[in-house]
Coordinates of C-alpha atoms and ligand atoms in Angstrom, one line a residue:
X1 CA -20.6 0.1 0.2
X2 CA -23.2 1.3 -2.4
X3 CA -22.2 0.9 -6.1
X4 CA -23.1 4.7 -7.6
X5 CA -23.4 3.7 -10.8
X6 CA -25.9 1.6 -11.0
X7 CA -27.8 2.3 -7.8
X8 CA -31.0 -0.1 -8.3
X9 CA -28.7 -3.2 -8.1
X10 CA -27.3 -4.8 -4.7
X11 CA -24.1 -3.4 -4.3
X12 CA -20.7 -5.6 -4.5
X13 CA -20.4 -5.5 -0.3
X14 CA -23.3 -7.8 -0.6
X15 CA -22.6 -9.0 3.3
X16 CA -22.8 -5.4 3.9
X17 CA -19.6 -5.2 6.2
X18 CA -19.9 -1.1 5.9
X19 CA -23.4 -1.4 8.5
X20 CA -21.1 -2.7 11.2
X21 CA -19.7 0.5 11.7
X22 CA -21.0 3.4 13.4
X23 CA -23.3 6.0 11.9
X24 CA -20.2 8.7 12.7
X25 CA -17.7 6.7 10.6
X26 CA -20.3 5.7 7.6
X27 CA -20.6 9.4 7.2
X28 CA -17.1 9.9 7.5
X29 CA -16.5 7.0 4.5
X30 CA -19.4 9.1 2.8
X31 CA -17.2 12.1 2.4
X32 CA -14.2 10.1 1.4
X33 CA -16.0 8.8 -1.5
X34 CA -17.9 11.9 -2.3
X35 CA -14.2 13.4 -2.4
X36 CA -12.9 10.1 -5.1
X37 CA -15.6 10.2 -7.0
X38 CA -15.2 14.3 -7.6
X39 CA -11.5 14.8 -7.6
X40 CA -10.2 11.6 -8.2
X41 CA -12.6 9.3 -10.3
X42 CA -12.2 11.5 -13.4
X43 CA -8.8 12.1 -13.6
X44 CA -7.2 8.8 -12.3
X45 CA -7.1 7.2 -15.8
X46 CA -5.1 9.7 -17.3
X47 CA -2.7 10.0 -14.7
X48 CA -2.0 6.6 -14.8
X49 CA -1.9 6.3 -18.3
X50 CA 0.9 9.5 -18.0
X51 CA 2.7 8.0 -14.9
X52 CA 2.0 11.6 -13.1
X53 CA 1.4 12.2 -9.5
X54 CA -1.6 14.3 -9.0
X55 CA 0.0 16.5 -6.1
X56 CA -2.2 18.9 -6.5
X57 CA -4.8 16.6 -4.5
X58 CA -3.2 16.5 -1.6
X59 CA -4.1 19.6 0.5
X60 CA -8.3 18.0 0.2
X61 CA -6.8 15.2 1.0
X62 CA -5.5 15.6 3.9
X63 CA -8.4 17.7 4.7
X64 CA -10.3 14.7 5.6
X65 CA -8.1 13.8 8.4
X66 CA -8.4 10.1 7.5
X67 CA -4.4 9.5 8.3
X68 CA -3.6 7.2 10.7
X69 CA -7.0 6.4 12.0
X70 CA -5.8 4.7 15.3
X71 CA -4.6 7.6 16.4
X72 CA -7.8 9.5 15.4
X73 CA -9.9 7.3 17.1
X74 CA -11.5 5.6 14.4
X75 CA -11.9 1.7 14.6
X76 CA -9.7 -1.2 12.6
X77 CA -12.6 -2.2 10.8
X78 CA -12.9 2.1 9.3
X79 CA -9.6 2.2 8.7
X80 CA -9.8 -1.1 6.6
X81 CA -12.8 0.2 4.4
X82 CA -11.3 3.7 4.0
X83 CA -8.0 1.9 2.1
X84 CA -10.7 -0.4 0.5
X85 CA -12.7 2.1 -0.8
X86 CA -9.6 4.5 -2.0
X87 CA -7.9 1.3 -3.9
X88 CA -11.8 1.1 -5.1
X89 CA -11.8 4.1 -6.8
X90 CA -7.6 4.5 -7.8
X91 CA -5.1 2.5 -6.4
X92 CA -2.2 4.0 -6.8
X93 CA -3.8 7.2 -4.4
X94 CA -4.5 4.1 -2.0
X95 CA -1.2 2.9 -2.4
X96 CA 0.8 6.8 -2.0
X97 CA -1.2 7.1 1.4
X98 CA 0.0 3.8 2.8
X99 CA 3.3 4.3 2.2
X100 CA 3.0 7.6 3.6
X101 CA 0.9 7.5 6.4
X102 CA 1.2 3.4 7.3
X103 CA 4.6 3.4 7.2
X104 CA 6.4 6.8 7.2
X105 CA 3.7 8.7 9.6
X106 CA 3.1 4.9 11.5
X107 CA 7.2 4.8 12.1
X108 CA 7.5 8.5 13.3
X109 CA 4.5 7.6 15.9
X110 CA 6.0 4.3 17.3
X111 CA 9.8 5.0 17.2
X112 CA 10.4 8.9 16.5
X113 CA 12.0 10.5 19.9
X114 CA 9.7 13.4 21.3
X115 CA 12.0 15.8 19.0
X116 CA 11.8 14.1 15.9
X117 CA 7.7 13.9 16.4
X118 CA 7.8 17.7 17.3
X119 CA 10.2 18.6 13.8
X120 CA 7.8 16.1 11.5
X121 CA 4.8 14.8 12.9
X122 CA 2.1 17.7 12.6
X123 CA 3.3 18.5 9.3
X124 CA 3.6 14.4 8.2
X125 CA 0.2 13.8 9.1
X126 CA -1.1 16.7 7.2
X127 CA 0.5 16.2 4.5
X128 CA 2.5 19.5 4.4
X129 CA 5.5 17.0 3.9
X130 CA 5.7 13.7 2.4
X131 CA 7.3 10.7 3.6
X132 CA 8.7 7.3 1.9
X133 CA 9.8 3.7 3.5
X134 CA 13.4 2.7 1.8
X135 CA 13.7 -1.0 2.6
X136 CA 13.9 -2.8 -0.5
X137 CA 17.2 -3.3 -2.3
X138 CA 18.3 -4.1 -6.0
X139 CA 19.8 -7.3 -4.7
X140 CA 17.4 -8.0 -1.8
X141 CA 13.8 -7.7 -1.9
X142 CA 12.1 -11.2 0.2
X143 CA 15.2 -11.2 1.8
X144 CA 16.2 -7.9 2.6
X145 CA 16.1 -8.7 6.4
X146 CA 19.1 -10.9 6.6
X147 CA 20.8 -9.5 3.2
X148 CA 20.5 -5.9 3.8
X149 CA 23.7 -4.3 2.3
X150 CA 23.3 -0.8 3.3
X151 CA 25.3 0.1 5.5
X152 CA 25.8 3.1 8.4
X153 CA 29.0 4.0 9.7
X154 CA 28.9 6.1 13.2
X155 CA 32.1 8.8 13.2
X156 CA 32.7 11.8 15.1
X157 CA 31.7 14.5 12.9
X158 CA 35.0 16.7 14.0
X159 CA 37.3 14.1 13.4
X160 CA 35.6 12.5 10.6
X161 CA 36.8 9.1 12.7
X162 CA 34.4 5.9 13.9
X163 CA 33.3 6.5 16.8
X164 CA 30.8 4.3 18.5
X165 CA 29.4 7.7 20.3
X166 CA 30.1 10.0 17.6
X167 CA 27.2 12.5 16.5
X168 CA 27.0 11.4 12.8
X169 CA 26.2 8.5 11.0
X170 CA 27.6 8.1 7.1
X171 CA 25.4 6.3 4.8
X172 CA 26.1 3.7 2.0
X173 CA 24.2 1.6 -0.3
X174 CA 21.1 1.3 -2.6
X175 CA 17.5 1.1 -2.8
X176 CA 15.1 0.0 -5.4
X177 CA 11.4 0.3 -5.4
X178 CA 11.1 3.3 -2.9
X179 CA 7.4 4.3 -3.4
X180 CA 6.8 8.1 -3.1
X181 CA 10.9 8.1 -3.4
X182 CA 11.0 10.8 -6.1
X183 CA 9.4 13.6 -4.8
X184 CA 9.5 13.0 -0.8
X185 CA 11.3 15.3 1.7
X186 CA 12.0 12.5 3.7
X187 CA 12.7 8.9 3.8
X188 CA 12.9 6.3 6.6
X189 CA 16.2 4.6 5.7
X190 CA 17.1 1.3 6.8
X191 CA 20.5 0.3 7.1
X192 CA 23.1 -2.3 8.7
X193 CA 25.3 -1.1 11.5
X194 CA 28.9 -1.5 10.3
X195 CA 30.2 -2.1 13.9
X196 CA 27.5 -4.5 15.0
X197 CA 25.9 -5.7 12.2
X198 CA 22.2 -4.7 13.7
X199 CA 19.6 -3.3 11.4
X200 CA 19.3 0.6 11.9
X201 CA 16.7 3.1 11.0
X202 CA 17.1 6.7 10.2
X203 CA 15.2 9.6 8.8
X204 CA 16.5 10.9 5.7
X205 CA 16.4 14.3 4.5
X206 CA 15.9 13.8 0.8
X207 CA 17.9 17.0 -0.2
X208 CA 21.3 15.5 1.6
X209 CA 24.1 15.5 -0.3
X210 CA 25.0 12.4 -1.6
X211 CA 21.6 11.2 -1.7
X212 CA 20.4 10.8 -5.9
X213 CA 17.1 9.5 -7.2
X214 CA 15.9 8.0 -10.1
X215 CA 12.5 7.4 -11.3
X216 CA 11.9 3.4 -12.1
X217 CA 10.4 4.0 -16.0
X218 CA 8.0 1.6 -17.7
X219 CA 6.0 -0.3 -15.1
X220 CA 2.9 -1.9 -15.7
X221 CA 1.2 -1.8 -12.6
X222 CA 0.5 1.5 -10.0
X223 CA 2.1 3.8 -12.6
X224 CA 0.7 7.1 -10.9
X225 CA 2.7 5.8 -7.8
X226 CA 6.5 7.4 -8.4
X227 CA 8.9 4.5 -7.1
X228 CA 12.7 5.3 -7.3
X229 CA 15.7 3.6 -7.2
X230 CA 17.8 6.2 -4.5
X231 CA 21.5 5.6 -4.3
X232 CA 23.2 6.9 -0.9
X233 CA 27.1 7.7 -1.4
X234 CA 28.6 9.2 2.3
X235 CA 25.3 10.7 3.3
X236 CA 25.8 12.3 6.6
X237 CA 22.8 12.1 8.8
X238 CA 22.9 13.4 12.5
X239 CA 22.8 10.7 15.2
X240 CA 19.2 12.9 16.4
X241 CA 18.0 11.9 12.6
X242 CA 18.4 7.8 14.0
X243 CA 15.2 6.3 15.3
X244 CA 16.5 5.6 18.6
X245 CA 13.8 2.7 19.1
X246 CA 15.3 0.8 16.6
X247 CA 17.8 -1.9 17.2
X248 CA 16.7 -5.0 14.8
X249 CA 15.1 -5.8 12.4
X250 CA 12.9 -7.2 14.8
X251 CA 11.2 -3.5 16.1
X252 CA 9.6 -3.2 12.5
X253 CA 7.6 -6.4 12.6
X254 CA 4.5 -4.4 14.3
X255 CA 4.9 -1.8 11.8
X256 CA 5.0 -4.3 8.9
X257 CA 2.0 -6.4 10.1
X258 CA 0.2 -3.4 10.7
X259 CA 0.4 -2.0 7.0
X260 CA 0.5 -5.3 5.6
X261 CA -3.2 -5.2 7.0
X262 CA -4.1 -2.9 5.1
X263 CA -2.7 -4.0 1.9
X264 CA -4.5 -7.0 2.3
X265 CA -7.4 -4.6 2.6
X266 CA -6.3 -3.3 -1.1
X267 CA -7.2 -6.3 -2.7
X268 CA -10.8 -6.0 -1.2
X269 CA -10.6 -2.7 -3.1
X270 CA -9.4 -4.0 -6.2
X271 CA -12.4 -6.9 -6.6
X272 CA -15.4 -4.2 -5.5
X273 CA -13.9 -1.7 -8.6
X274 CA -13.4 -5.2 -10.5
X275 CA -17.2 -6.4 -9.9
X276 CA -18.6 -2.3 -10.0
X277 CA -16.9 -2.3 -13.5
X278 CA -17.6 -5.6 -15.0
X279 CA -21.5 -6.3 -13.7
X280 CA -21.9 -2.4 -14.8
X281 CA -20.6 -3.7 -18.4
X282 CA -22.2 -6.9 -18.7
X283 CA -25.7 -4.8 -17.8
X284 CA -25.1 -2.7 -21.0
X285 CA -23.0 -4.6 -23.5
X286 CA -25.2 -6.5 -26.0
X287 CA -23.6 -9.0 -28.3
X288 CA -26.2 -11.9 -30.1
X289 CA -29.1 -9.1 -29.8
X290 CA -28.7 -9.1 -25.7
X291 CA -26.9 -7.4 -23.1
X292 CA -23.8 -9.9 -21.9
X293 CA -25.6 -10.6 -18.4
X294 CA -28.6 -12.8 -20.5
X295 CA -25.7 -15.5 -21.0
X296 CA -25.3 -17.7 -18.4
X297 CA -21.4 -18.1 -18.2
X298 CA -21.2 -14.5 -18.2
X299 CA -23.3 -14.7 -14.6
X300 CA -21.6 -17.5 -13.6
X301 CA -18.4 -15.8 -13.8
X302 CA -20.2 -12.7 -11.9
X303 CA -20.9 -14.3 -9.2
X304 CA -17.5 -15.9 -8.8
X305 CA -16.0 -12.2 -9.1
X306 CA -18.7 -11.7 -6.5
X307 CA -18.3 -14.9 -3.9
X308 CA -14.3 -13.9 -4.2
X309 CA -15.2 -10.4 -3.1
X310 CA -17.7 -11.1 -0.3
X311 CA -15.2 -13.6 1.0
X312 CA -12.4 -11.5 1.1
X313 CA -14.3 -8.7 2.9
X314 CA -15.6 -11.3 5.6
X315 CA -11.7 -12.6 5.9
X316 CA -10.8 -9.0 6.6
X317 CA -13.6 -8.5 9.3
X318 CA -12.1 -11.5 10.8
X319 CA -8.8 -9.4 10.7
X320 CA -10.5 -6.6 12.2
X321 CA -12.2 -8.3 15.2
X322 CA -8.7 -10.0 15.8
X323 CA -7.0 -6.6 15.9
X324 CA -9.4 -5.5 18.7
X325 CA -8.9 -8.2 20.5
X326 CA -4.7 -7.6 20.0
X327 CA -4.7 -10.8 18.4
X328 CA -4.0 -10.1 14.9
X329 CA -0.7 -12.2 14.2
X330 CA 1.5 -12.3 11.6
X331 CA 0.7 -16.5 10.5
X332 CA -2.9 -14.7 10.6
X333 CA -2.1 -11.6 8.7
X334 CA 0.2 -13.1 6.2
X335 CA -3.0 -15.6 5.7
X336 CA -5.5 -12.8 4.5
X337 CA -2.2 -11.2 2.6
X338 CA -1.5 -14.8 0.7
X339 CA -5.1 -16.1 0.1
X340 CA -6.7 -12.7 -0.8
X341 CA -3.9 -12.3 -3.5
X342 CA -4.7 -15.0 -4.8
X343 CA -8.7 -14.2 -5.0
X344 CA -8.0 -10.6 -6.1
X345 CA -6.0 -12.4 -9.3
X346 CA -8.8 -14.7 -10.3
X347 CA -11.7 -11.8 -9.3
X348 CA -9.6 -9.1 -12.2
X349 CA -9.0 -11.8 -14.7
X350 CA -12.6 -12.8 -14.9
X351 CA -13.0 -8.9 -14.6
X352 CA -11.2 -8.0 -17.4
X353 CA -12.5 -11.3 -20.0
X354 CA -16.0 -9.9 -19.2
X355 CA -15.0 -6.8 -21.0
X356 CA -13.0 -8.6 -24.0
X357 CA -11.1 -6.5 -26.0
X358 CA -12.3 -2.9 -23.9
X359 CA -10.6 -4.8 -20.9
X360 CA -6.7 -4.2 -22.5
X361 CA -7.5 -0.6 -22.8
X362 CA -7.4 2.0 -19.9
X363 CA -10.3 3.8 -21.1
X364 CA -12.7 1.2 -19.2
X365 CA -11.1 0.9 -16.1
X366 CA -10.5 -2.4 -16.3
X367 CA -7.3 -3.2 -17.4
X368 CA -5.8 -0.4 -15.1
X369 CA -7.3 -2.1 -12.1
X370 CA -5.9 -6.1 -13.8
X371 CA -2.3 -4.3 -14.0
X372 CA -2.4 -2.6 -10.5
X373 CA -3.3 -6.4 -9.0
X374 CA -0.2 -7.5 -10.0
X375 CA 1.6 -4.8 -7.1
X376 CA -0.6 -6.3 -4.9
X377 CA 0.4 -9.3 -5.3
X378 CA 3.8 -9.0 -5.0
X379 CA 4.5 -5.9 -2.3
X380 CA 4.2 -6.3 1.4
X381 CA 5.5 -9.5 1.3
X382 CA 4.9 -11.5 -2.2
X383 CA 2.2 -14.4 -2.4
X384 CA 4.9 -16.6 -1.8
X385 CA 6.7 -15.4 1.0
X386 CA 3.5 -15.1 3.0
X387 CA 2.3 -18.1 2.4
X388 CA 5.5 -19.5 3.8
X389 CA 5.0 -17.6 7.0
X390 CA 1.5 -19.5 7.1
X391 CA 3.3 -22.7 6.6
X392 CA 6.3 -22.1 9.3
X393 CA 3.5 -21.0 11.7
X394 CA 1.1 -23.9 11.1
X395 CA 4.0 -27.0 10.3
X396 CA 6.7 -25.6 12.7
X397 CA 9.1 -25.9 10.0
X398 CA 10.8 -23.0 7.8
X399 CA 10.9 -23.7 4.0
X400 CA 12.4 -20.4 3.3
X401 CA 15.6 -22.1 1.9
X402 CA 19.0 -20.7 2.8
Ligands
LIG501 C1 4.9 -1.2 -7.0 C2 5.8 -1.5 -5.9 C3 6.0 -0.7 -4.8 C4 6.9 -1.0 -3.8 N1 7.1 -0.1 -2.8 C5 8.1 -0.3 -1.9 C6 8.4 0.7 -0.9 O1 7.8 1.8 -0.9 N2 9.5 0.5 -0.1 C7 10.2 -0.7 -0.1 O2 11.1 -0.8 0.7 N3 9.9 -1.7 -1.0 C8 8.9 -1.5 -1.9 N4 8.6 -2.4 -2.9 C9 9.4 -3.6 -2.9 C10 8.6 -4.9 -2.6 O3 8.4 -5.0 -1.2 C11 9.4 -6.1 -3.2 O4 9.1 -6.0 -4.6 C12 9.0 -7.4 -2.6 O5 9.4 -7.6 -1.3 C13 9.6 -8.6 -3.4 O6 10.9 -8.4 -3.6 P1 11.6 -8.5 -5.1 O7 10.8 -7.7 -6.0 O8 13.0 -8.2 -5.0 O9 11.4 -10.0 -5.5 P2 12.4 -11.3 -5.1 O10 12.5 -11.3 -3.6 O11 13.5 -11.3 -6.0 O12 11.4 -12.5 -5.5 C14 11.2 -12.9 -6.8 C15 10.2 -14.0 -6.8 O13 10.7 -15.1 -6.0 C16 9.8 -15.5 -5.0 N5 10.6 -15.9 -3.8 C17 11.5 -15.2 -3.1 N6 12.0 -16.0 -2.1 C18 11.3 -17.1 -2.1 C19 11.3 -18.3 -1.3 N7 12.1 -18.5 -0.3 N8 10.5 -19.3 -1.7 C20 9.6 -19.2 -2.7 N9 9.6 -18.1 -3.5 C21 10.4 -17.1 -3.2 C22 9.0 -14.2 -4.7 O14 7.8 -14.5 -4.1 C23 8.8 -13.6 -6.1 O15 7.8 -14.3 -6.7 C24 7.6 -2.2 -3.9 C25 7.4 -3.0 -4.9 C26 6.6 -2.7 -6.0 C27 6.4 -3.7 -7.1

């Protein structure tokens, strides 16, 4: 991955991971970042700084037919760098496209009947409509699989009775965090069956009746990324609206390992912008008569920003070559999640010291990529939780409490 700014200096993928793919997809990575650095690049600051959602993107976007990159062809290691490079560049855009394409699109491909993927999926994948993943509750985020507290209720729609074949299902509950939740025309819902306890998923019209969202105000971190609190009071949703592949909580795990790949990816994204924006100010700043690269703790701390990088990207090769091989577990996803987190942290902190007092403000990129980290860190499973699924897989014993 080259660094454009300062293009006489080695760039941050210093292992250069990017050469082991195929001349076809460096191309294709080529046009996503001559699309960032045009349309996104120059405007990502201030939308953050606003909390807006540059919709307006979204038809180039799609353009580059980039979604779902299994599907497309393209190789695990391609689809890694593109959400690297995106979270590189802004990651809240990075961010809006898994949730729609990892996890709404990803859900309509693996558990969408053939007449739910005829209604949604050309139009999904294009970006004509826009998807979100409700999970997450106010009262039950790390636990939300055994604590979920929305619930479905199957009735006859004539009778308005329960009825365990009736053609409606009536919807209860809350959720909080629901990324893309404000503006999306649909939402994969997931709720507990009132008759059997069993976790359920449906596809949620937004417009329902019944169904009200709020905008969560006054984050810190991903503020371009709209993320709603959505309250569901008797929402009717047709029984052909239920993903019929879904009987547990168990059918998502392949869908949540799969995108919790590639938010492990985003915190390879997050240390290159880190190192692209902090070498590029330590070449230029001069404090004591010299630019801050003469001073030898300020290359020290470089190079860590560097090393933590480098690793990271090599850890997520690993990932890559395992997920070829179909043997990309969760002890050895959740490992890359956990560890990377924990790099990414370190890599933005030096980041943002190495700019001082221009690292607090937005206008030097820094302190908007700091603040993002901290989403990283704690979505898709927080640093803790999978770091406890490496320690369950590699002790044999569950320290989950409870
Ligand atoms: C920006 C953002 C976007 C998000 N987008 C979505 C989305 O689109 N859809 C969705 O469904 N959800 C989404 N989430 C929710 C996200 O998945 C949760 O925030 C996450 O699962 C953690 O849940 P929580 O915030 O309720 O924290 P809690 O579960 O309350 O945890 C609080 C703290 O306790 C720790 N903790 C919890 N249990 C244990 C334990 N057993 N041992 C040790 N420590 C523990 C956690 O690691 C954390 O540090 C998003 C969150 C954020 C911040």
């Amino acid at each position: 991955m080259s660094s454009p700014d300062i293009p006489d200096l080695p760039a941050a993928d210093f292992f250069a991971v990017e050469s082991m793919l195929g001349q076809a997809e460096r191309n294709k990575l080529a046009e996503l970042r001559d699309f960032l650095a045009a349309d996104v690049a120059p405007y990502a600051g201030d939308w953050w700084n606003k909390a807006e959602f540059p919709a307006h993107i979204l038809p180039k976007l799609a353009a580059l037919e980039l979604s779902t990159p299994a599907h497309r062809g393209y190789s695990n290691l391609f689809a890694g760098l593109v959400i690297a490079e995106m979270t590189r560049v802004d990651t809240s855009l990075a961010t809006f496209f898994l949730v729609h394409h990892d996890l709404f699109v990803e859900s309509l491909h693996a558990f969408g009947s053939p007449d739910q993927k005829r209604r949604l999926l050309a139009d999904a994948s294009n970006l004509r409509i826009t998807g979100a993943f409700a999970l997450t509750e106010p009262l039950h985020g790390s636990d939300v699989a055994g604590g979920m507290e929305t619930r479905a209720r199957r009735i006859s729609s004539g009778t308005g009775e329960a009825d365990d074949a009736g053609d409606t299902w009536v919807l209860n509950g809350a959720k909080r965090w629901i990324g893309n939740g404000t503006f999306c025309d649909y939402m994969l819902v997931w709720a507990r069956d009132e008759a059997d306890g069993s976790v359920r998923g449906f596809i949620v019209d937004a417009g329902l009746p019944g169904v009200s969202r709020s905008r969560i105000e006054n984050k810190i971190a991903l503020r371009t990324v709209q993320n709603a609190d959505i309250v569901f009071s008797d929402v009717r949703v047709p029984e052909a609206d239920r993903f019929s592949g879904i009987s547990s909580f168990e059918d998502t795990k392949e869908l949540l390992r799969s995108s919790r790949i590639m938010v492990a990816w985003q915190t390879v994204g997050q240390q290159l912008a880190a190192f692209d924006v902090a070498r590029q100010y330590a070449v230029e700043r001069q404090q004591f008569g010299r630019p801050l690269a003469h001073f030898q703790l300020i290359q020290q701390q470089l190079v860590t920003m560097l090393g933590n990088t480098v690793a990271s990207m090599g850890m997520m090769a690993g990932i890559a070559r395992l997920q070829d091989q179909g043997a990309a577990g969760m002890p050895q996803v959740a490992l890359a999640k956990s560890y990377l987190s924990a790099r990414m942290r370190e890599t933005v902190a030096l980041g943002r010291s190495i700019l001082g007092g221009n690292g607090i403000v937005t206008d030097y990129r820094m302190a908007k990529i700091f603040a993002d980290a901290e989403a990283i860190y704690t979505y898709e499973g927080s640093f803790e939780v999978n770091t406890l699924i490496v320690g369950r897989a590699i002790t044999g014993v569950s320290a989950f409490g409870g």
